[in-house]
XYZ file of N, CA and C in Angstrom:
876
model
N -72.519 80.575 79.830
C -73.041 80.260 78.494
C -74.314 79.421 78.592
N -74.340 78.481 79.565
C -75.531 77.653 79.730
C -76.740 78.495 80.094
N -76.541 79.494 80.975
C -77.645 80.369 81.374
C -78.174 81.146 80.171
N -77.268 81.580 79.291
C -77.682 82.319 78.094
C -78.473 81.426 77.147
N -78.034 80.183 77.014
C -78.752 79.231 76.156
C -80.157 78.982 76.703
N -80.269 78.819 78.031
C -81.576 78.575 78.649
C -82.489 79.783 78.459
N -81.946 80.994 78.659
C -82.753 82.212 78.485
C -83.244 82.337 77.043
N -82.365 82.065 76.091
C -82.760 82.129 74.680
C -83.796 81.053 74.356
N -83.682 79.894 75.018
C -84.629 78.808 74.773
C -86.036 79.172 75.235
N -86.125 80.009 76.262
C -87.441 80.488 76.692
C -88.124 81.260 75.563
N -87.328 82.007 74.794
C -87.878 82.748 73.661
C -88.365 81.807 72.566
N -87.694 80.664 72.422
C -88.140 79.654 71.447
C -89.572 79.230 71.760
N -89.798 78.888 73.029
C -91.133 78.466 73.429
C -92.149 79.583 73.330
N -91.751 80.785 73.705
C -92.653 81.933 73.630
C -93.089 82.169 72.190
N -92.140 82.061 71.271
C -92.445 82.232 69.853
C -93.424 81.166 69.365
N -93.158 79.928 69.709
C -94.036 78.841 69.261
C -95.434 78.978 69.853
N -95.514 79.300 71.141
C -96.813 79.391 71.788
C -97.651 80.545 71.281
N -97.013 81.692 71.018
C -97.748 82.886 70.617
C -97.946 82.987 69.111
N -96.941 82.549 68.337
C -96.977 82.752 66.889
C -97.235 81.477 66.100
N -97.132 80.310 66.751
C -97.331 79.058 66.033
C -96.174 78.704 65.131
N -95.036 79.314 65.312
C -93.850 79.056 64.487
C -92.682 79.859 65.016
N -91.585 79.789 64.302
C -90.407 80.533 64.718
C -89.505 79.780 65.668
N -89.925 78.594 66.106
C -89.113 77.840 67.059
C -87.773 77.442 66.498
N -87.782 76.814 65.330
C -86.523 76.379 64.731
C -85.708 77.559 64.223
N -86.406 78.646 63.849
C -85.707 79.837 63.395
C -84.811 80.365 64.504
N -85.258 80.230 65.742
C -84.437 80.623 66.886
C -83.531 79.500 67.350
N -84.034 78.276 67.365
C -83.270 77.176 67.954
C -81.987 76.884 67.195
N -82.042 76.852 65.878
C -80.841 76.547 65.096
C -79.727 77.558 65.360
N -80.003 78.877 65.277
C -78.933 79.827 65.611
C -78.446 79.717 67.046
N -79.344 79.447 67.988
C -78.934 79.302 69.394
C -77.936 78.155 69.544
N -78.265 77.020 68.947
C -77.405 75.846 69.082
C -76.079 76.019 68.354
N -76.090 76.772 67.244
C -74.853 76.969 66.481
C -73.980 78.045 67.117
N -74.583 79.223 67.381
C -73.787 80.381 67.793
C -73.600 80.495 69.303
N -74.497 79.902 70.104
C -74.355 79.962 71.556
C -73.853 78.652 72.158
N -74.363 77.517 71.653
C -73.968 76.218 72.211
C -72.785 75.602 71.480
N -72.406 76.149 70.323
C -71.217 75.678 69.620
C -71.384 74.397 68.834
N -72.601 74.006 68.495
C -72.799 72.793 67.711
C -72.550 73.071 66.231
N -72.235 71.995 65.481
C -72.112 72.175 64.039
C -73.510 72.208 63.423
N -73.584 72.580 62.167
C -74.877 72.851 61.537
C -75.812 71.656 61.561
N -75.335 70.495 61.152
C -76.229 69.336 61.044
C -76.658 68.810 62.409
N -75.765 68.875 63.396
C -76.151 68.467 64.751
C -77.192 69.438 65.309
N -77.011 70.733 65.049
C -77.969 71.729 65.527
C -79.335 71.544 64.862
N -79.331 71.219 63.579
C -80.585 71.007 62.859
C -81.347 69.824 63.445
N -80.653 68.712 63.682
C -81.311 67.535 64.240
C -81.828 67.808 65.657
N -80.998 68.469 66.479
C -81.401 68.772 67.846
C -82.604 69.703 67.866
N -82.614 70.675 66.949
C -83.727 71.627 66.918
C -85.045 70.934 66.606
N -85.004 69.902 65.797
C -86.229 69.175 65.466
C -86.822 68.505 66.709
N -85.955 67.953 67.564
C -86.442 67.355 68.802
C -87.025 68.417 69.722
N -86.279 69.514 69.894
C -86.723 70.594 70.776
C -88.057 71.162 70.312
N -88.139 71.476 69.039
C -89.346 72.098 68.500
C -90.526 71.129 68.507
N -90.259 69.853 68.247
C -91.342 68.869 68.255
C -91.998 68.749 69.615
N -91.182 68.578 70.659
C -91.721 68.451 72.018
C -92.402 69.744 72.454
N -91.757 70.870 72.194
C -92.296 72.160 72.619
C -93.610 72.473 71.921
N -93.728 72.120 70.659
C -94.958 72.381 69.913
C -96.135 71.615 70.497
N -95.902 70.364 70.866
C -96.992 69.579 71.450
C -97.405 70.128 72.812
N -96.422 70.652 73.569
C -96.768 71.285 74.842
C -97.562 72.568 74.616
N -97.153 73.363 73.625
C -97.842 74.615 73.319
C -99.231 74.366 72.739
N -99.452 73.185 72.174
C -100.741 72.857 71.566
C -101.861 72.799 72.611
N -101.521 72.415 73.846
C -102.534 72.186 74.885
C -103.406 73.411 75.150
N -102.824 74.603 75.464
C -103.707 75.755 75.704
C -104.507 76.175 74.479
N -103.964 75.989 73.286
C -104.701 76.327 72.075
C -105.883 75.372 71.889
N -105.662 74.086 72.185
C -106.747 73.119 72.063
C -107.866 73.423 73.062
N -107.485 73.804 74.270
C -108.501 74.145 75.272
C -109.317 75.366 74.862
N -108.676 76.275 74.136
C -109.367 77.486 73.677
C -110.066 77.276 72.334
N -110.083 76.028 71.835
C -110.737 75.679 70.565
C -110.138 76.439 69.383
N -108.814 76.561 69.381
C -108.120 77.210 68.271
C -107.342 76.200 67.434
N -107.832 74.945 67.370
C -107.165 73.909 66.587
C -108.175 73.281 65.639
N -107.875 73.248 64.346
C -108.708 72.567 63.340
C -108.126 71.168 63.194
N -108.677 70.201 63.920
C -108.048 68.886 64.067
C -107.972 68.111 62.756
N -109.057 68.076 61.991
C -109.035 67.306 60.745
C -107.977 67.846 59.789
N -107.992 69.173 59.597
C -107.013 69.794 58.702
C -105.597 69.560 59.200
N -105.390 69.727 60.515
C -104.055 69.560 61.082
C -103.519 68.146 60.955
N -104.360 67.149 61.230
C -103.912 65.755 61.163
C -103.627 65.340 59.724
N -104.488 65.755 58.794
C -104.251 65.422 57.390
C -103.008 66.129 56.858
N -102.920 67.426 57.123
C -101.757 68.192 56.677
C -100.485 67.607 57.283
N -100.538 67.316 58.592
C -99.374 66.754 59.274
C -98.995 65.383 58.753
N -99.987 64.556 58.419
C -99.691 63.229 57.905
C -98.939 63.274 56.580
N -99.431 64.074 55.651
C -98.730 64.216 54.374
C -97.376 64.903 54.559
N -97.348 65.873 55.457
C -96.112 66.618 55.703
C -95.032 65.722 56.302
N -95.430 64.747 57.126
C -94.464 63.831 57.735
C -93.723 63.026 56.671
N -94.465 62.599 55.642
C -93.825 61.841 54.564
C -92.765 62.687 53.866
N -93.128 63.936 53.568
C -92.167 64.828 52.935
C -91.006 65.159 53.853
N -91.269 65.335 55.151
C -90.223 65.704 56.107
C -89.201 64.586 56.271
N -89.673 63.350 56.314
C -88.736 62.229 56.454
C -87.822 62.148 55.234
N -88.409 62.285 54.056
C -87.593 62.259 52.837
C -86.603 63.403 52.796
N -87.068 64.610 53.188
C -86.172 65.751 53.218
C -85.035 65.566 54.210
N -85.339 64.947 55.351
C -84.307 64.689 56.348
C -83.243 63.725 55.847
N -83.640 62.723 55.079
C -82.664 61.784 54.524
C -81.780 62.454 53.475
N -82.386 63.306 52.649
C -81.621 63.996 51.611
C -80.619 64.971 52.231
N -80.978 65.589 53.371
C -80.118 66.596 54.005
C -78.739 66.049 54.368
N -78.645 64.734 54.547
C -77.356 64.114 54.894
C -76.314 64.372 53.811
N -76.749 64.570 52.582
C -75.824 64.715 51.456
C -75.662 66.168 51.000
N -76.247 67.115 51.737
C -76.171 68.530 51.372
C -75.253 69.252 52.351
N -74.324 70.098 51.888
C -73.427 70.841 52.788
C -74.211 71.709 53.772
N -73.679 71.828 54.993
C -74.359 72.598 56.027
C -74.582 74.046 55.648
N -73.593 74.671 55.014
C -73.741 76.078 54.610
C -74.884 76.250 53.627
N -74.998 75.322 52.678
C -76.085 75.400 51.700
C -77.444 75.268 52.389
N -77.526 74.411 53.398
C -78.778 74.246 54.127
C -79.182 75.541 54.831
N -78.217 76.212 55.464
C -78.536 77.438 56.190
C -78.882 78.594 55.247
N -78.216 78.664 54.105
C -78.551 79.703 53.137
C -79.978 79.485 52.614
N -80.313 78.241 52.286
C -81.674 77.929 51.840
C -82.687 78.235 52.942
N -82.328 77.929 54.168
C -83.152 78.179 55.340
C -83.474 79.671 55.434
N -82.444 80.521 55.299
C -82.625 81.965 55.422
C -83.462 82.532 54.273
N -83.215 82.066 53.054
C -83.961 82.566 51.903
C -85.446 82.228 52.005
N -85.754 81.038 52.499
C -87.154 80.657 52.659
C -87.828 81.496 53.739
N -87.094 81.817 54.794
C -87.653 82.681 55.826
C -88.041 84.043 55.252
N -87.165 84.612 54.433
C -87.422 85.927 53.863
C -88.610 85.899 52.897
N -88.685 84.841 52.075
C -89.808 84.719 51.148
C -91.130 84.590 51.897
N -91.126 83.836 52.977
C -92.332 83.659 53.768
C -92.735 84.956 54.454
N -91.746 85.700 54.944
C -92.032 86.968 55.611
C -92.715 87.941 54.662
N -92.268 87.974 53.416
C -92.889 88.858 52.426
C -94.360 88.491 52.234
N -94.639 87.191 52.168
C -96.023 86.741 52.001
C -96.889 87.124 53.200
N -96.320 87.045 54.397
C -97.090 87.362 55.592
C -97.324 88.866 55.752
N -96.356 89.683 55.334
C -96.462 91.130 55.522
C -97.275 91.808 54.425
N -97.394 91.154 53.268
C -98.129 91.751 52.163
C -99.616 91.752 52.457
N -100.227 92.922 52.343
C -101.657 93.032 52.603
C -102.441 92.654 51.355
N -103.567 91.955 51.502
C -104.376 91.606 50.325
C -104.959 92.838 49.666
N -105.170 92.756 48.341
C -105.754 93.876 47.619
C -107.191 94.099 48.041
N -107.621 95.342 47.838
C -109.003 95.665 48.177
C -109.966 94.800 47.366
N -110.953 94.292 48.044
C -111.944 93.485 47.351
C -111.578 92.017 47.299
N -110.318 91.681 47.731
C -109.913 90.274 47.666
C -109.812 89.640 49.040
N -110.132 90.428 50.086
C -110.087 89.850 51.415
C -111.213 88.855 51.553
N -110.877 87.618 51.769
C -111.897 86.589 51.921
C -112.335 86.514 53.368
N -113.610 86.300 53.585
C -114.087 86.128 54.946
C -113.525 84.839 55.517
N -113.137 84.837 56.800
C -112.572 83.636 57.392
C -113.538 82.463 57.314
N -113.044 81.342 56.833
C -113.893 80.157 56.679
C -113.813 79.345 57.970
N -114.536 79.839 58.973
C -114.380 79.291 60.320
C -114.813 77.839 60.390
N -115.837 77.478 59.667
C -116.343 76.108 59.771
C -116.012 75.266 58.550
N -115.301 75.840 57.571
C -114.986 75.086 56.365
C -113.725 74.267 56.560
N -113.620 73.173 55.843
C -112.429 72.347 55.864
C -111.787 72.364 54.490
N -110.474 72.343 54.447
C -109.778 72.347 53.168
C -109.953 71.004 52.472
N -110.007 70.993 51.136
C -110.102 69.724 50.415
C -108.839 68.898 50.602
N -109.006 67.573 50.598
C -107.888 66.673 50.856
C -106.789 66.845 49.816
N -107.157 67.060 48.551
C -106.141 67.205 47.504
C -105.235 68.399 47.778
N -105.828 69.510 48.203
C -105.041 70.696 48.496
C -104.161 70.474 49.716
N -104.714 69.828 50.735
C -103.938 69.530 51.945
C -102.756 68.640 51.607
N -102.974 67.624 50.763
C -101.907 66.691 50.404
C -100.769 67.402 49.681
N -101.120 68.231 48.690
C -100.094 68.922 47.915
C -99.278 69.865 48.792
N -99.978 70.667 49.594
C -99.284 71.628 50.450
C -98.485 70.918 51.541
N -99.054 69.847 52.103
C -98.372 69.122 53.168
C -97.086 68.468 52.699
N -97.130 67.812 51.556
C -95.922 67.171 51.024
C -94.836 68.199 50.714
N -95.244 69.326 50.107
C -94.260 70.355 49.746
C -93.630 70.970 50.988
N -94.456 71.348 51.951
C -93.943 71.948 53.179
C -93.071 70.955 53.942
N -93.513 69.701 53.999
C -92.741 68.683 54.709
C -91.375 68.457 54.098
N -91.311 68.367 52.778
C -90.028 68.142 52.114
C -89.052 69.282 52.383
N -89.561 70.499 52.301
C -88.700 71.669 52.512
C -88.237 71.744 53.952
N -89.164 71.595 54.884
C -88.804 71.751 56.292
C -87.948 70.586 56.791
N -88.175 69.397 56.276
C -87.313 68.278 56.653
C -85.900 68.466 56.148
N -85.754 69.057 54.984
C -84.441 69.282 54.399
C -83.624 70.270 55.215
N -84.233 71.382 55.622
C -83.483 72.417 56.334
C -83.572 72.280 57.850
N -84.255 71.261 58.339
C -84.279 71.009 59.773
C -85.166 71.943 60.545
N -86.375 72.135 60.092
C -87.307 73.033 60.755
C -88.631 72.325 60.958
N -89.331 72.703 62.034
C -90.662 72.154 62.239
C -91.655 72.661 61.225
N -91.321 73.784 60.580
C -92.151 74.262 59.474
C -93.183 75.306 59.823
N -93.155 75.838 61.046
C -94.158 76.828 61.417
C -94.159 78.043 60.528
N -92.970 78.482 60.101
C -92.910 79.677 59.267
C -93.417 79.420 57.853
N -93.664 78.153 57.512
C -94.321 77.817 56.249
C -95.747 77.323 56.480
N -95.979 76.611 57.586
C -97.300 76.045 57.847
C -98.314 77.146 58.157
N -97.922 78.125 58.987
C -98.854 79.197 59.333
C -99.316 79.950 58.086
N -98.400 80.386 57.199
C -98.880 81.032 55.971
C -99.728 80.108 55.097
N -99.355 78.832 55.031
C -100.131 77.904 54.210
C -101.568 77.793 54.711
N -101.731 77.743 56.019
C -103.063 77.625 56.597
C -103.824 78.948 56.563
N -103.100 80.068 56.798
C -103.758 81.363 56.875
C -103.998 81.977 55.497
N -102.980 81.915 54.622
C -103.091 82.563 53.325
C -103.760 81.671 52.282
N -103.332 80.414 52.208
C -103.869 79.508 51.197
C -105.135 78.811 51.671
N -105.179 78.484 52.959
C -106.323 77.750 53.472
C -107.454 78.611 53.976
N -107.192 79.917 54.172
C -108.250 80.811 54.602
C -108.619 80.705 56.064
N -107.774 80.053 56.895
C -108.070 79.977 58.318
C -107.769 81.314 58.978
N -108.557 81.705 59.983
C -108.202 82.884 60.767
C -106.817 82.692 61.376
N -106.094 83.792 61.594
C -104.722 83.695 62.060
C -104.617 82.931 63.371
N -105.520 83.183 64.304
C -105.480 82.474 65.580
C -105.666 80.976 65.413
N -106.583 80.580 64.513
C -106.806 79.163 64.237
C -105.613 78.550 63.513
N -104.997 79.318 62.611
C -103.818 78.827 61.892
C -102.662 78.582 62.848
N -102.494 79.477 63.833
C -101.423 79.318 64.824
C -101.614 78.038 65.618
N -102.828 77.824 66.139
C -103.079 76.628 66.936
C -102.931 75.354 66.131
N -103.490 75.326 64.919
C -103.405 74.132 64.071
C -101.977 73.847 63.642
N -101.201 74.908 63.413
C -99.814 74.715 62.973
C -98.985 73.969 64.013
N -99.307 74.152 65.288
C -98.525 73.478 66.329
C -98.665 71.964 66.243
N -99.855 71.497 65.897
C -100.059 70.057 65.693
C -99.216 69.568 64.519
N -99.243 70.329 63.419
C -98.473 69.958 62.231
C -96.974 69.991 62.528
N -96.529 71.022 63.247
C -95.101 71.164 63.559
C -94.607 69.980 64.378
N -95.398 69.557 65.372
C -94.988 68.418 66.181
C -94.822 67.154 65.347
N -95.793 66.871 64.489
C -95.715 65.700 63.629
C -94.547 65.815 62.656
N -94.409 67.001 62.060
C -93.360 67.276 61.085
C -91.967 67.098 61.685
N -91.801 67.636 62.887
C -90.488 67.642 63.531
C -89.987 66.225 63.804
N -90.841 65.377 64.332
C -90.395 64.027 64.665
C -90.131 63.195 63.414
N -90.895 63.453 62.352
C -90.617 62.748 61.099
C -89.279 63.204 60.521
N -89.031 64.518 60.538
C -87.746 65.028 60.059
C -86.593 64.537 60.904
N -86.800 64.464 62.225
C -85.757 63.969 63.123
C -85.388 62.526 62.789
N -86.395 61.715 62.493
C -86.126 60.317 62.133
C -85.242 60.242 60.894
N -85.461 61.142 59.944
C -84.625 61.158 58.749
C -83.205 61.604 59.039
N -83.028 62.574 59.932
C -81.694 63.101 60.242
C -80.871 62.148 61.105
N -81.527 61.359 61.964
C -80.798 60.515 62.905
C -79.952 59.450 62.224
N -80.234 59.169 60.966
C -79.432 58.171 60.260
C -78.015 58.674 59.984
N -77.798 59.990 60.062
C -76.481 60.516 59.715
C -75.863 61.432 60.743
N -76.525 61.665 61.890
C -75.987 62.598 62.889
C -76.445 62.193 64.284
N -75.607 62.494 65.282
C -75.955 62.204 66.671
C -76.454 63.447 67.382
N -77.010 63.264 68.579
C -77.579 64.361 69.357
C -76.998 64.337 70.769
N -76.637 65.501 71.287
C -76.246 65.667 72.685
C -77.539 65.763 73.491
N -77.977 64.629 74.052
C -79.291 64.582 74.679
C -79.381 65.425 75.944
N -78.255 65.588 76.652
C -78.275 66.449 77.836
C -78.629 67.883 77.473
N -77.961 68.405 76.454
C -78.255 69.759 75.990
C -79.660 69.842 75.403
N -80.043 68.834 74.628
C -81.363 68.842 73.993
C -82.479 68.902 75.031
N -82.351 68.118 76.097
C -83.391 68.103 77.136
C -83.418 69.410 77.926
N -82.241 70.006 78.147
C -82.181 71.289 78.864
C -82.879 72.383 78.068
N -82.551 72.471 76.794
C -83.166 73.476 75.923
C -84.672 73.224 75.802
N -85.058 71.959 75.696
C -86.474 71.614 75.556
C -87.272 72.021 76.790
N -86.725 71.749 77.972
C -87.432 72.088 79.212
C -87.692 73.592 79.303
N -86.669 74.389 78.969
C -86.849 75.848 78.998
C -87.852 76.294 77.948
N -87.794 75.699 76.768
C -88.705 76.082 75.688
C -90.152 75.727 76.026
N -90.379 74.602 76.689
C -91.738 74.203 77.068
C -92.343 75.232 78.018
N -91.552 75.697 78.987
C -92.043 76.729 79.911
C -92.446 77.983 79.129
N -91.595 78.403 78.196
C -91.915 79.573 77.381
C -93.153 79.370 76.529
N -93.352 78.157 76.032
C -94.495 77.894 75.160
C -95.822 78.006 75.905
N -95.843 77.607 77.164
C -97.070 77.707 77.950
C -97.452 79.167 78.185
N -96.433 80.011 78.382
C -96.688 81.445 78.524
C -97.169 82.026 77.194
N -96.508 81.642 76.100
C -96.883 82.143 74.783
C -98.289 81.735 74.385
N -98.687 80.507 74.750
C -100.029 80.039 74.424
C -101.107 80.874 75.089
N -100.824 81.374 76.297
C -101.795 82.222 76.992
C -101.879 83.610 76.364
N -100.752 84.068 75.819
C -100.735 85.394 75.196
C -101.421 85.404 73.836
N -101.405 84.261 73.137
C -101.882 84.217 71.746
C -103.327 84.675 71.604
N -104.192 84.265 72.520
C -105.602 84.617 72.406
C -105.895 86.069 72.714
N -104.913 86.803 73.250
C -105.130 88.191 73.644
C -104.528 89.180 72.643
N -103.862 88.676 71.594
C -103.207 89.543 70.621
C -104.065 89.613 69.357
N -104.384 90.815 68.839
C -105.172 90.917 67.594
C -104.499 90.169 66.454
N -105.302 89.571 65.566
C -104.760 88.734 64.503
C -103.868 89.510 63.543
N -104.226 90.767 63.215
C -103.388 91.561 62.317
C -102.031 91.843 62.946
N -102.043 92.144 64.239
C -100.784 92.397 64.940
C -99.950 91.130 64.999
N -100.621 89.986 65.172
C -99.927 88.709 65.231
C -99.243 88.403 63.898
N -99.952 88.642 62.796
C -99.405 88.403 61.462
C -98.196 89.316 61.204
N -98.323 90.600 61.561
C -97.234 91.550 61.346
C -96.017 91.212 62.196
N -96.257 90.879 63.456
C -95.145 90.526 64.341
C -94.412 89.296 63.832
N -95.174 88.311 63.386
C -94.569 87.085 62.858
C -93.712 87.402 61.631
N -94.256 88.218 60.729
C -93.536 88.544 59.506
C -92.230 89.263 59.760
N -92.245 90.291 60.599
C -91.017 91.043 60.857
C -90.009 90.235 61.666
N -90.509 89.372 62.528
C -89.617 88.495 63.289
C -88.837 87.584 62.339
N -89.531 87.040 61.363
C -88.877 86.162 60.394
C -87.890 86.943 59.527
N -88.217 88.191 59.176
C -87.294 89.018 58.407
C -85.966 89.187 59.155
N -86.052 89.565 60.416
C -84.842 89.813 61.214
C -83.978 88.571 61.312
N -84.595 87.431 61.616
C -83.823 86.199 61.781
C -83.273 85.710 60.445
N -84.041 85.886 59.375
C -83.558 85.474 58.058
C -82.342 86.261 57.625
N -82.371 87.584 57.826
C -81.229 88.427 57.476
C -80.013 88.059 58.315
N -80.233 87.787 59.601
C -79.117 87.424 60.483
C -78.452 86.134 60.029
N -79.256 85.094 59.803
C -78.691 83.805 59.401
C -77.974 83.931 58.059
N -78.580 84.657 57.120
C -77.968 84.820 55.805
C -76.646 85.576 55.907
N -76.610 86.613 56.736
C -75.385 87.406 56.883
C -74.254 86.586 57.474
N -74.586 85.602 58.303
C -73.556 84.769 58.917
C -72.965 83.755 57.948
N -73.688 83.448 56.881
C -73.235 82.414 55.956
C -72.542 82.961 54.711
N -72.786 84.225 54.401
C -72.181 84.808 53.210
C -70.842 85.426 53.557
N -69.845 85.172 52.749
C -68.491 85.654 53.002
C -68.450 87.179 53.077
N -67.565 87.692 53.946
C -67.442 89.141 54.136
C -67.116 89.852 52.826
N -66.313 89.225 51.979
C -65.933 89.845 50.713
C -67.146 90.117 49.831
N -68.156 89.258 49.942
C -69.372 89.457 49.147
C -70.085 90.731 49.584
N -70.187 90.929 50.912
C -70.854 92.122 51.415
C -70.077 93.395 51.056
N -68.748 93.292 50.955
C -67.931 94.466 50.659
C -67.894 94.814 49.177
N -68.371 93.925 48.331
C -68.290 94.152 46.876
C -69.348 95.172 46.442
N -68.970 96.151 45.605
C -69.936 97.169 45.152
C -71.144 96.591 44.427
N -70.943 95.478 43.713
C -72.058 94.880 42.975
C -73.163 94.415 43.914
N -72.773 93.921 45.094
C -73.768 93.469 46.065
C -74.688 94.603 46.466
N -74.100 95.745 46.786
C -74.904 96.882 47.213
C -75.677 97.490 46.054
N -75.140 97.385 44.843
C -75.882 97.861 43.681
C -77.156 97.046 43.484
N -77.029 95.726 43.625
C -78.197 94.854 43.485
C -79.203 95.116 44.595
N -78.710 95.220 45.843
C -79.608 95.477 46.970
C -80.314 96.819 46.808
N -79.565 97.827 46.332
C -80.179 99.134 46.106
C -81.248 99.091 45.035
N -80.975 98.357 43.952
C -81.954 98.236 42.869
C -83.221 97.536 43.355
N -83.037 96.475 44.169
C -84.190 95.751 44.711
C -85.004 96.662 45.619
N -84.314 97.450 46.460
C -85.014 98.348 47.371
C -85.795 99.411 46.612
N -85.163 100.027 45.601
C -85.844 101.045 44.796
C -87.046 100.444 44.077
N -86.859 99.232 43.534
C -87.969 98.573 42.855
C -89.124 98.278 43.789
N -88.799 97.837 45.011
C -89.853 97.536 45.986
C -90.622 98.787 46.372
N -89.889 99.892 46.603
C -90.549 101.155 46.962
C -91.412 101.651 45.807
N -90.887 101.566 44.565
C -91.640 102.026 43.399
C -92.908 101.198 43.203
N -92.790 99.878 43.398
C -93.968 99.011 43.243
C -95.018 99.324 44.310
N -94.522 99.569 45.534
C -95.434 99.899 46.621
C -96.160 101.208 46.332
N -95.414 102.204 45.819
C -96.019 103.496 45.503
C -97.036 103.345 44.372
N -96.688 102.536 43.365
C -97.581 102.337 42.225
C -98.897 101.708 42.661
N -98.817 100.716 43.538
C -100.041 100.048 44.015
C -100.884 100.988 44.859
N -100.195 101.844 45.650
C -100.941 102.772 46.501
C -101.609 103.867 45.675
N -100.904 104.371 44.644
C -101.414 105.481 43.838
C -102.415 105.048 42.784
N -102.438 103.740 42.431
C -103.315 103.271 41.367
C -104.776 103.426 41.768
N -105.613 104.029 40.925
C -107.032 104.195 41.279
C -107.741 102.857 41.345
N -108.638 102.714 42.272
C -109.406 101.479 42.431
C -110.751 101.618 41.748
N -111.328 100.481 41.417
C -112.603 100.517 40.685
C -113.799 100.806 41.551
N -113.569 100.786 42.911
C -114.731 100.970 43.783
C -115.083 102.402 44.058
N -114.328 103.405 43.450
C -114.580 104.793 43.786
C -114.896 105.616 42.541
N -115.441 104.994 41.492
C -115.803 105.715 40.290
C -117.041 106.573 40.546
N -117.028 107.766 39.920
C -118.164 108.657 40.085
C -119.248 108.292 39.055
N -120.475 108.367 39.479
C -121.595 108.057 38.607
C -122.396 109.337 38.372
N -122.903 109.526 37.173
C -123.703 110.748 36.909
C -124.961 110.787 37.758
N -125.312 111.985 38.212
C -126.491 112.119 39.072
C -127.754 111.909 38.264
N -128.690 111.244 38.854
C -129.961 111.007 38.184
C -130.891 112.196 38.423
N -131.598 112.592 37.379
C -132.522 113.729 37.511
C -133.896 113.240 37.902
């Protein structure tokens, strides 16, 4: 079992190094389903693992100039305040509720990452621009509160916030997110430690394996096209979100006809909306009368 935990931990680091997130998405299930920890202990331990691993993964990105330091430090500073508060509140929330919220947020984020921008709305990457402090503060506090509550470093929220809302290129968003995740994780851990203990032997073992994986992932990140990186991140989060959610919902719920009726309606609606957007004529292809 220890060998399996170590092997899975390598994937944690690989995910963080290459995608700038996904560490806690893997770490929490590993600690719960493979290492046998309870939910709150796994959440606290994952924050330590992800925090250390993120800072290790940050090094190759910084050397490759894929880190926006001002944005990352400001975002991380505000996010730390929210993460600490979220970590304190988590002590009073049932573990099952935390994991269900965790899974739902993963799925919502995946949809945002996989959705392609409409024609004419693709903004050019603002390579040298910095986000305004007010926007950084609002996004940082919100992301920090959410990620501190569910015990995540926040990569699956920070990367979209930087890439979609902040306009950073995907590679730059990945590198900058690692700085934010490290700051976020330790602030959230401080909030959780007031109500839960950590098996430090296991935590250090998982962390060591994850750090090795993160160094490999950091080298791969610069060689993967940004569109492929965004798509891979999105589908990865979908798979893990569905898995975690399926583990928390009672079997009777899945067997009920109403559940499948709702899922079927959502699927049909999604396909119909996708078809409507694809078939809708765009304004850029109107025919103009020929001039004589």
